[in-house]
Amino acid sequence: MYGLKQDWLPEPQPRFFVLEDYQGAVPRWCPGCGDHSVLSALQRLVRDEQLEPEKTVMVSGIGCSSRLPHYMKTYGFHGLHGRPLPVACGVRSRRPDLNLFVVTGDGDCCAIGTGHWIHAIRYNMKMVVMMFDNSIYGLTKMQTSPTTPKGEYSHTHPEGALLQPLNPLSVTLSITNAGFVAQTLDWNPVHLYSTLRAAFHHPGLAFVRVVQRCPHFKAEACSVMQRDPSKVLLMDHPEGIPAEDSVRKVFKSVVEHDPHDLAAAHAMALRDDGQTIPIGLLYRNPDAERYDLMSAKGLGMSGERKLAAVQAAVDQFQI
Ligand SMILES: Cc1ncc(C[n+]2csc(CCOP(=O)(O)OP(=O)(O)O)c2C)c(N)n1
Ligand code: SF4
Ligand SMILES: [Mg+2]
């Protein structure tokens, strides 16, 4: 090695990451926006898991929520509206070694991104998908989104949204091969953190809907639940999201729910009417098939073998 004696080579130093190692640009969200608490829960999670920043990727679409990758000092991809999931699936296909997080909004995921949402859930590639649901288009200044409750004012429906909202939990649970569906809320950092942590440790795609406050456009939206925590149903099960004492102290409406029971998960999702919401793990199937494991098969191939395989395929068409 260029004349260096082998025993002079410095040992690689163990690395220890602190919160500052993950903090990127200063967030530009409104004061009181729920996105701040998801960001700080996420930063604590990656710090506690000691994820290498250069091996961690945040992928987002477009929206207030989708600005999150700028605020993490990791790799990031702030993509096109509705398209974070195809980008994330591409990343996962080629890089099984990266820690992959997706940030999307109710507009980004449930409106323009619906097709990608359905197929990404079915492909079940390992990633954490956080859907920030403020039930409005925030970035474009208050248009009705698919999760806006019927009758609520927006700039596109000044006399109130005309249709019943779409239920993102029911939709996700209905998609073939769904492997992990959970719900949390931004104003309980302990439950939020535990949910993201469980999602991170799930082997496939973990879909987490975060009920999120948008004080700028929907100051009253979550206030009923905040004033009266009995409107929040805490799902309890030894294999669900662990609920710390501090969480149980706040949310006293506890409901037993087995996350392995898909029919019960559907029934639980339907209890979400925007006024009363269940939080915790609705469904988990760690054995759901994973497309990334299938598509990773060729990754170890040498360049020569790949070239030979392509040549063999092309040779079949020689005249
Ligand atoms: C192809 C395309 N269509 C429309 C837009 C305009 N647009 C930007 S963000 C957005 C909605 C964002 O809402 P949501 O995903 O709920 O995110 P939030 O801002 O509420 O966090 C829309 C319609 C766009 N940027 N690109
Ligand atoms: S408009 Fe709403 S969602 Fe967007 S940053 Fe402000 S409070 Fe947050
Ligand atoms: Mg939104």
Short mmCIF file of C-alpha atoms and ligand atoms in Angstrom, two decimals:
data_model
loop_
_atom_site.label_atom_id
_atom_site.label_comp_id
_atom_site.label_asym_id
_atom_site.label_seq_id
_atom_site.Cartn_x
_atom_site.Cartn_y
_atom_site.Cartn_z
CA MET A 1 0.00 0.00 0.00
CA TYR A 2 2.27 2.78 -1.25
CA GLY A 3 5.00 1.92 1.24
CA LEU A 4 2.77 2.18 4.35
CA LYS A 5 3.45 -0.57 6.81
CA GLN A 6 0.21 -2.56 7.27
CA ASP A 7 0.20 -2.08 11.06
CA TRP A 8 0.39 1.73 10.61
CA LEU A 9 -2.99 1.86 8.90
CA PRO A 10 -5.42 3.74 11.13
CA GLU A 11 -8.30 1.67 12.46
CA PRO A 12 -11.70 2.96 11.24
CA GLN A 13 -13.15 4.90 14.15
CA PRO A 14 -16.58 3.83 15.44
CA ARG A 15 -19.16 6.45 14.46
CA PHE A 16 -21.82 7.78 16.76
CA PHE A 17 -24.52 10.04 15.39
CA VAL A 18 -26.32 12.77 17.31
CA LEU A 19 -29.50 14.62 16.33
CA GLU A 20 -27.56 17.44 14.66
CA ASP A 21 -26.10 14.92 12.21
CA TYR A 22 -29.58 14.50 10.71
CA GLN A 23 -30.77 18.10 10.83
CA GLY A 24 -30.84 19.75 7.41
CA ALA A 25 -32.27 23.14 6.42
CA VAL A 26 -34.41 25.11 8.89
CA PRO A 27 -38.05 24.05 8.31
CA ARG A 28 -40.24 26.64 6.60
CA TRP A 29 -43.56 25.17 7.71
CA CYS A 30 -46.03 27.43 9.53
CA PRO A 31 -45.66 27.65 13.32
CA GLY A 32 -47.76 24.91 14.92
CA CYS A 33 -47.89 22.81 11.77
CA GLY A 34 -48.01 19.09 12.59
CA ASP A 35 -45.25 18.43 10.06
CA HIS A 36 -42.72 19.75 12.60
CA SER A 37 -43.52 16.97 15.06
CA VAL A 38 -43.26 14.23 12.44
CA LEU A 39 -39.88 15.61 11.41
CA SER A 40 -38.59 15.61 14.96
CA ALA A 41 -39.93 12.08 15.64
CA LEU A 42 -38.21 10.91 12.48
CA GLN A 43 -34.93 12.57 13.43
CA ARG A 44 -35.06 10.91 16.84
CA LEU A 45 -35.80 7.55 15.25
CA VAL A 46 -32.87 7.65 12.81
CA ARG A 47 -30.61 8.86 15.63
CA ASP A 48 -31.75 6.07 17.96
CA GLU A 49 -31.33 3.50 15.21
CA GLN A 50 -27.92 5.06 14.41
CA LEU A 51 -28.71 5.02 10.68
CA GLU A 52 -25.78 6.19 8.60
CA PRO A 53 -26.89 9.47 6.99
CA GLU A 54 -25.21 8.54 3.71
CA LYS A 55 -27.17 5.26 3.68
CA THR A 56 -30.54 6.89 4.34
CA VAL A 57 -32.91 8.35 1.74
CA MET A 58 -36.05 10.44 2.07
CA VAL A 59 -38.26 10.49 -1.02
CA SER A 60 -41.23 12.82 -1.38
CA GLY A 61 -43.72 14.17 -3.90
CA ILE A 62 -44.97 17.76 -3.82
CA GLY A 63 -46.83 19.50 -1.01
CA CYS A 64 -46.03 21.18 2.31
CA SER A 65 -45.35 17.72 3.77
CA SER A 66 -43.15 16.78 0.85
CA ARG A 67 -40.64 19.48 1.81
CA LEU A 68 -39.39 17.14 4.55
CA PRO A 69 -36.34 15.74 2.67
CA HIS A 70 -34.83 19.27 2.70
CA TYR A 71 -34.91 19.24 6.48
CA MET A 72 -33.05 15.96 6.88
CA LYS A 73 -29.29 15.83 6.42
CA THR A 74 -29.53 12.52 4.54
CA TYR A 75 -29.96 11.82 0.86
CA GLY A 76 -33.28 13.04 -0.47
CA PHE A 77 -35.40 13.17 -3.60
CA HIS A 78 -38.09 15.88 -3.75
CA GLY A 79 -39.89 14.55 -6.76
CA LEU A 80 -43.03 15.23 -8.78
CA HIS A 81 -46.53 15.57 -7.40
CA GLY A 82 -47.99 12.09 -6.82
CA ARG A 83 -44.83 10.23 -7.82
CA PRO A 84 -42.77 9.55 -4.68
CA LEU A 85 -43.65 5.86 -4.67
CA PRO A 86 -42.35 4.94 -8.14
CA VAL A 87 -39.12 6.78 -7.31
CA ALA A 88 -38.86 4.93 -3.99
CA CYS A 89 -39.59 1.58 -5.66
CA GLY A 90 -36.79 2.33 -8.13
CA VAL A 91 -34.38 3.15 -5.30
CA ARG A 92 -35.34 -0.01 -3.44
CA SER A 93 -35.03 -2.22 -6.54
CA ARG A 94 -31.37 -1.38 -6.98
CA ARG A 95 -30.30 -0.55 -3.41
CA PRO A 96 -31.42 -3.09 -0.81
CA ASP A 97 -28.81 -1.61 1.55
CA LEU A 98 -30.40 1.83 1.95
CA ASN A 99 -32.82 2.96 4.67
CA LEU A 100 -35.79 4.26 2.75
CA PHE A 101 -38.52 6.64 3.92
CA VAL A 102 -41.29 8.14 1.80
CA VAL A 103 -43.21 11.32 2.64
CA THR A 104 -46.49 11.98 0.88
CA GLY A 105 -49.65 14.00 1.52
CA ASP A 106 -53.36 13.26 1.22
CA GLY A 107 -53.39 15.04 -2.14
CA ASP A 108 -50.07 13.59 -3.26
CA CYS A 109 -51.04 10.00 -2.35
CA CYS A 110 -54.83 9.78 -2.54
CA ALA A 111 -55.52 12.05 -5.54
CA ILE A 112 -52.87 12.36 -8.25
CA GLY A 113 -50.78 9.49 -6.85
CA THR A 114 -53.53 6.91 -6.39
CA GLY A 115 -52.36 4.51 -9.09
CA HIS A 116 -48.86 4.44 -7.68
CA TRP A 117 -50.19 4.02 -4.13
CA ILE A 118 -52.12 0.88 -5.11
CA HIS A 119 -49.25 -0.77 -6.94
CA ALA A 120 -46.58 0.16 -4.41
CA ILE A 121 -48.64 -1.44 -1.64
CA ARG A 122 -49.05 -4.56 -3.76
CA TYR A 123 -45.32 -4.71 -4.59
CA ASN A 124 -44.61 -4.44 -0.85
CA MET A 125 -40.97 -3.35 -1.18
CA LYS A 126 -39.24 -2.51 2.09
CA MET A 127 -39.80 1.16 2.95
CA VAL A 128 -41.68 3.34 5.44
CA VAL A 129 -44.44 5.39 3.79
CA MET A 130 -45.67 8.30 5.91
CA MET A 131 -48.87 9.83 4.60
CA PHE A 132 -49.35 13.23 6.25
CA ASP A 133 -53.10 13.71 6.19
CA ASN A 134 -54.25 17.26 6.89
CA SER A 135 -57.32 16.64 4.68
CA ILE A 136 -56.54 19.64 2.48
CA TYR A 137 -54.12 20.74 -0.23
CA GLY A 138 -51.89 22.89 1.97
CA LEU A 139 -49.13 24.03 -0.37
CA THR A 140 -51.53 25.26 -3.07
CA LYS A 141 -53.58 27.11 -0.46
CA MET A 142 -56.62 25.16 0.56
CA GLN A 143 -58.33 23.12 -2.12
CA THR A 144 -60.55 20.12 -1.35
CA SER A 145 -58.56 16.88 -1.15
CA PRO A 146 -59.92 13.31 -1.31
CA THR A 147 -59.89 13.18 2.51
CA THR A 148 -61.66 16.51 3.13
CA PRO A 149 -64.79 15.76 5.17
CA LYS A 150 -68.13 16.34 3.43
CA GLY A 151 -69.45 19.85 3.97
CA GLU A 152 -66.09 21.40 4.93
CA TYR A 153 -65.19 24.74 3.37
CA SER A 154 -62.34 25.01 0.89
CA HIS A 155 -61.47 27.40 -1.91
CA THR A 156 -62.63 24.88 -4.51
CA HIS A 157 -65.87 24.19 -2.61
CA PRO A 158 -66.85 27.43 -0.86
CA GLU A 159 -70.19 25.90 0.06
CA GLY A 160 -68.60 22.80 1.48
CA ALA A 161 -67.06 19.63 0.01
CA LEU A 162 -69.74 17.72 -1.86
CA LEU A 163 -68.63 14.12 -1.45
CA GLN A 164 -67.92 11.75 1.42
CA PRO A 165 -64.14 11.53 1.96
CA LEU A 166 -62.07 8.57 0.92
CA ASN A 167 -60.83 6.44 3.83
CA PRO A 168 -57.07 5.87 3.27
CA LEU A 169 -56.95 3.06 5.83
CA SER A 170 -59.78 1.09 4.18
CA VAL A 171 -58.28 1.61 0.75
CA THR A 172 -54.82 0.45 1.80
CA LEU A 173 -56.18 -2.58 3.63
CA SER A 174 -58.13 -3.55 0.51
CA ILE A 175 -55.05 -3.67 -1.70
CA THR A 176 -53.76 -7.18 -2.38
CA ASN A 177 -50.60 -7.97 -0.41
CA ALA A 178 -50.83 -5.04 2.05
CA GLY A 179 -48.37 -5.89 4.83
CA PHE A 180 -48.48 -3.10 7.43
CA VAL A 181 -51.13 -0.43 7.99
CA ALA A 182 -51.01 1.88 11.00
CA GLN A 183 -52.42 5.21 12.10
CA THR A 184 -51.02 7.81 14.45
CA LEU A 185 -51.39 11.54 15.07
CA ASP A 186 -48.88 14.34 15.13
CA TRP A 187 -49.76 15.78 18.56
CA ASN A 188 -48.70 12.77 20.62
CA PRO A 189 -44.94 12.48 20.03
CA VAL A 190 -44.64 9.25 22.00
CA HIS A 191 -47.24 7.35 19.97
CA LEU A 192 -45.94 8.92 16.76
CA TYR A 193 -42.40 7.76 17.53
CA SER A 194 -43.46 4.22 18.51
CA THR A 195 -45.48 3.91 15.31
CA LEU A 196 -42.63 5.05 13.08
CA ARG A 197 -40.27 2.73 14.93
CA ALA A 198 -42.57 -0.29 14.40
CA ALA A 199 -42.93 0.71 10.74
CA PHE A 200 -39.16 0.92 10.32
CA HIS A 201 -38.71 -2.60 11.72
CA HIS A 202 -41.38 -4.12 9.48
CA PRO A 203 -39.76 -6.22 6.73
CA GLY A 204 -41.89 -4.88 3.83
CA LEU A 205 -43.75 -1.66 2.98
CA ALA A 206 -45.16 -0.04 6.10
CA PHE A 207 -47.96 2.46 5.44
CA VAL A 208 -48.50 4.97 8.23
CA ARG A 209 -51.26 7.55 8.03
CA VAL A 210 -50.38 10.46 10.26
CA VAL A 211 -53.40 12.59 11.14
CA GLN A 212 -51.81 16.01 10.82
CA ARG A 213 -52.77 19.49 11.96
CA CYS A 214 -52.75 22.35 9.47
CA PRO A 215 -53.37 25.35 11.75
CA HIS A 216 -53.01 27.74 8.83
CA PHE A 217 -55.97 26.46 6.80
CA LYS A 218 -57.82 24.11 9.15
CA ALA A 219 -57.36 25.49 12.63
CA GLU A 220 -60.39 23.63 13.99
CA ALA A 221 -59.95 20.31 12.21
CA CYS A 222 -58.25 18.31 15.00
CA SER A 223 -59.28 20.47 17.91
CA VAL A 224 -62.27 18.27 18.86
CA MET A 225 -59.94 15.31 19.33
CA GLN A 226 -57.35 17.44 21.07
CA ARG A 227 -59.86 18.86 23.53
CA ASP A 228 -61.50 15.48 24.07
CA PRO A 229 -58.92 12.65 23.82
CA SER A 230 -61.68 10.08 24.39
CA LYS A 231 -62.43 10.58 20.67
CA VAL A 232 -59.16 8.77 19.98
CA LEU A 233 -59.39 4.96 20.24
CA LEU A 234 -56.10 3.44 21.29
CA MET A 235 -55.73 0.01 19.70
CA ASP A 236 -54.15 -2.36 22.14
CA HIS A 237 -52.50 -5.73 21.53
CA PRO A 238 -49.21 -7.35 22.56
CA GLU A 239 -48.22 -7.45 18.88
CA GLY A 240 -49.48 -3.99 18.05
CA ILE A 241 -47.77 -0.62 18.57
CA PRO A 242 -46.45 -0.60 22.15
CA ALA A 243 -48.39 2.04 24.10
CA GLU A 244 -46.34 3.64 26.86
CA ASP A 245 -47.94 4.67 30.15
CA SER A 246 -47.87 8.33 29.09
CA VAL A 247 -49.93 7.43 26.00
CA ARG A 248 -52.44 5.38 28.00
CA LYS A 249 -52.77 8.26 30.43
CA VAL A 250 -53.96 10.57 27.65
CA PHE A 251 -55.97 8.17 25.50
CA LYS A 252 -58.26 6.34 27.86
CA SER A 253 -60.57 4.86 25.21
CA VAL A 254 -58.72 1.62 24.70
CA VAL A 255 -59.92 -1.01 22.27
CA GLU A 256 -58.54 -4.53 21.92
CA HIS A 257 -57.50 -5.21 18.33
CA ASP A 258 -55.53 -8.13 16.89
CA PRO A 259 -53.39 -6.76 14.03
CA HIS A 260 -53.27 -10.20 12.36
CA ASP A 261 -57.03 -10.13 11.74
CA LEU A 262 -57.67 -8.48 8.38
CA ALA A 263 -61.47 -8.51 8.73
CA ALA A 264 -61.19 -6.83 12.15
CA ALA A 265 -58.77 -4.29 10.63
CA HIS A 266 -61.35 -3.39 7.97
CA ALA A 267 -63.99 -2.95 10.66
CA MET A 268 -61.60 -0.80 12.70
CA ALA A 269 -60.79 1.38 9.68
CA LEU A 270 -64.50 2.07 9.25
CA ARG A 271 -64.69 3.41 12.79
CA ASP A 272 -62.59 6.33 11.52
CA ASP A 273 -65.17 9.00 10.76
CA GLY A 274 -62.91 12.02 11.13
CA GLN A 275 -64.38 12.81 14.55
CA THR A 276 -63.41 9.56 16.27
CA ILE A 277 -60.23 7.88 15.08
CA PRO A 278 -58.44 4.64 15.96
CA ILE A 279 -54.65 4.87 16.46
CA GLY A 280 -52.14 2.05 16.48
CA LEU A 281 -51.53 -0.94 14.28
CA LEU A 282 -54.51 -2.01 12.19
CA TYR A 283 -52.83 -4.79 10.29
CA ARG A 284 -49.52 -6.55 9.97
CA ASN A 285 -48.51 -9.48 7.81
CA PRO A 286 -44.73 -9.91 7.93
CA ASP A 287 -44.98 -12.81 5.46
CA ALA A 288 -46.54 -10.80 2.63
CA GLU A 289 -44.56 -11.37 -0.59
CA ARG A 290 -41.92 -8.74 -1.38
CA TYR A 291 -41.18 -7.78 -4.95
CA ASP A 292 -37.82 -6.24 -3.99
CA LEU A 293 -36.56 -9.66 -2.88
CA MET A 294 -37.58 -11.08 -6.25
CA SER A 295 -36.12 -8.24 -8.31
CA ALA A 296 -32.86 -8.25 -6.33
CA LYS A 297 -31.91 -11.66 -7.70
CA GLY A 298 -29.75 -10.29 -10.53
CA LEU A 299 -28.01 -7.68 -8.39
CA GLY A 300 -24.99 -9.83 -7.55
CA MET A 301 -24.28 -10.64 -11.25
CA SER A 302 -20.97 -9.50 -12.66
CA GLY A 303 -20.90 -7.06 -15.58
CA GLU A 304 -19.65 -9.82 -17.89
CA ARG A 305 -22.48 -12.19 -16.97
CA LYS A 306 -25.05 -9.45 -17.47
CA LEU A 307 -23.59 -8.62 -20.87
CA ALA A 308 -23.55 -12.30 -21.83
CA ALA A 309 -27.22 -12.64 -20.77
CA VAL A 310 -28.22 -9.60 -22.84
CA GLN A 311 -26.21 -10.93 -25.80
CA ALA A 312 -27.91 -14.34 -25.52
CA ALA A 313 -31.33 -12.67 -25.46
CA VAL A 314 -30.49 -10.53 -28.50
CA ASP A 315 -29.06 -13.54 -30.37
CA GLN A 316 -32.49 -15.17 -30.35
CA PHE A 317 -33.68 -12.54 -32.80
CA GLN A 318 -30.83 -12.91 -35.31
CA ILE A 319 -32.07 -13.51 -38.86
C1 LIG B 1 -48.62 17.54 -11.72
C2 LIG B 1 -48.97 18.57 -10.69
N1 LIG B 1 -50.25 18.88 -10.47
C3 LIG B 1 -50.59 19.79 -9.54
C4 LIG B 1 -49.62 20.41 -8.81
C5 LIG B 1 -50.01 21.45 -7.81
N2 LIG B 1 -49.91 20.96 -6.46
C6 LIG B 1 -48.78 21.09 -5.74
S1 LIG B 1 -48.91 20.52 -4.18
C7 LIG B 1 -50.54 20.10 -4.44
C8 LIG B 1 -51.38 19.48 -3.37
C9 LIG B 1 -50.63 19.12 -2.13
O1 LIG B 1 -51.50 18.58 -1.19
P1 LIG B 1 -51.03 17.44 -0.23
O2 LIG B 1 -50.41 16.32 -0.99
O3 LIG B 1 -52.19 17.08 0.62
O4 LIG B 1 -49.85 18.09 0.60
P2 LIG B 1 -49.90 19.21 1.74
O5 LIG B 1 -49.47 20.47 1.08
O6 LIG B 1 -51.28 19.30 2.27
O7 LIG B 1 -48.91 18.71 2.75
C10 LIG B 1 -50.94 20.39 -5.75
C11 LIG B 1 -52.28 20.14 -6.29
C12 LIG B 1 -48.28 20.06 -9.07
N3 LIG B 1 -47.27 20.60 -8.38
N4 LIG B 1 -47.98 19.15 -10.00
S1 SF4 B 2 -50.19 25.46 5.19
FE1 SF4 B 2 -50.78 23.95 6.72
S2 SF4 B 2 -49.70 22.06 6.14
FE2 SF4 B 2 -48.71 23.79 5.08
S3 SF4 B 2 -47.03 24.40 6.42
FE3 SF4 B 2 -48.79 25.70 6.92
S4 SF4 B 2 -49.82 24.65 8.60
FE4 SF4 B 2 -48.44 23.16 7.63
MG MG B 3 -52.65 17.70 2.52
#
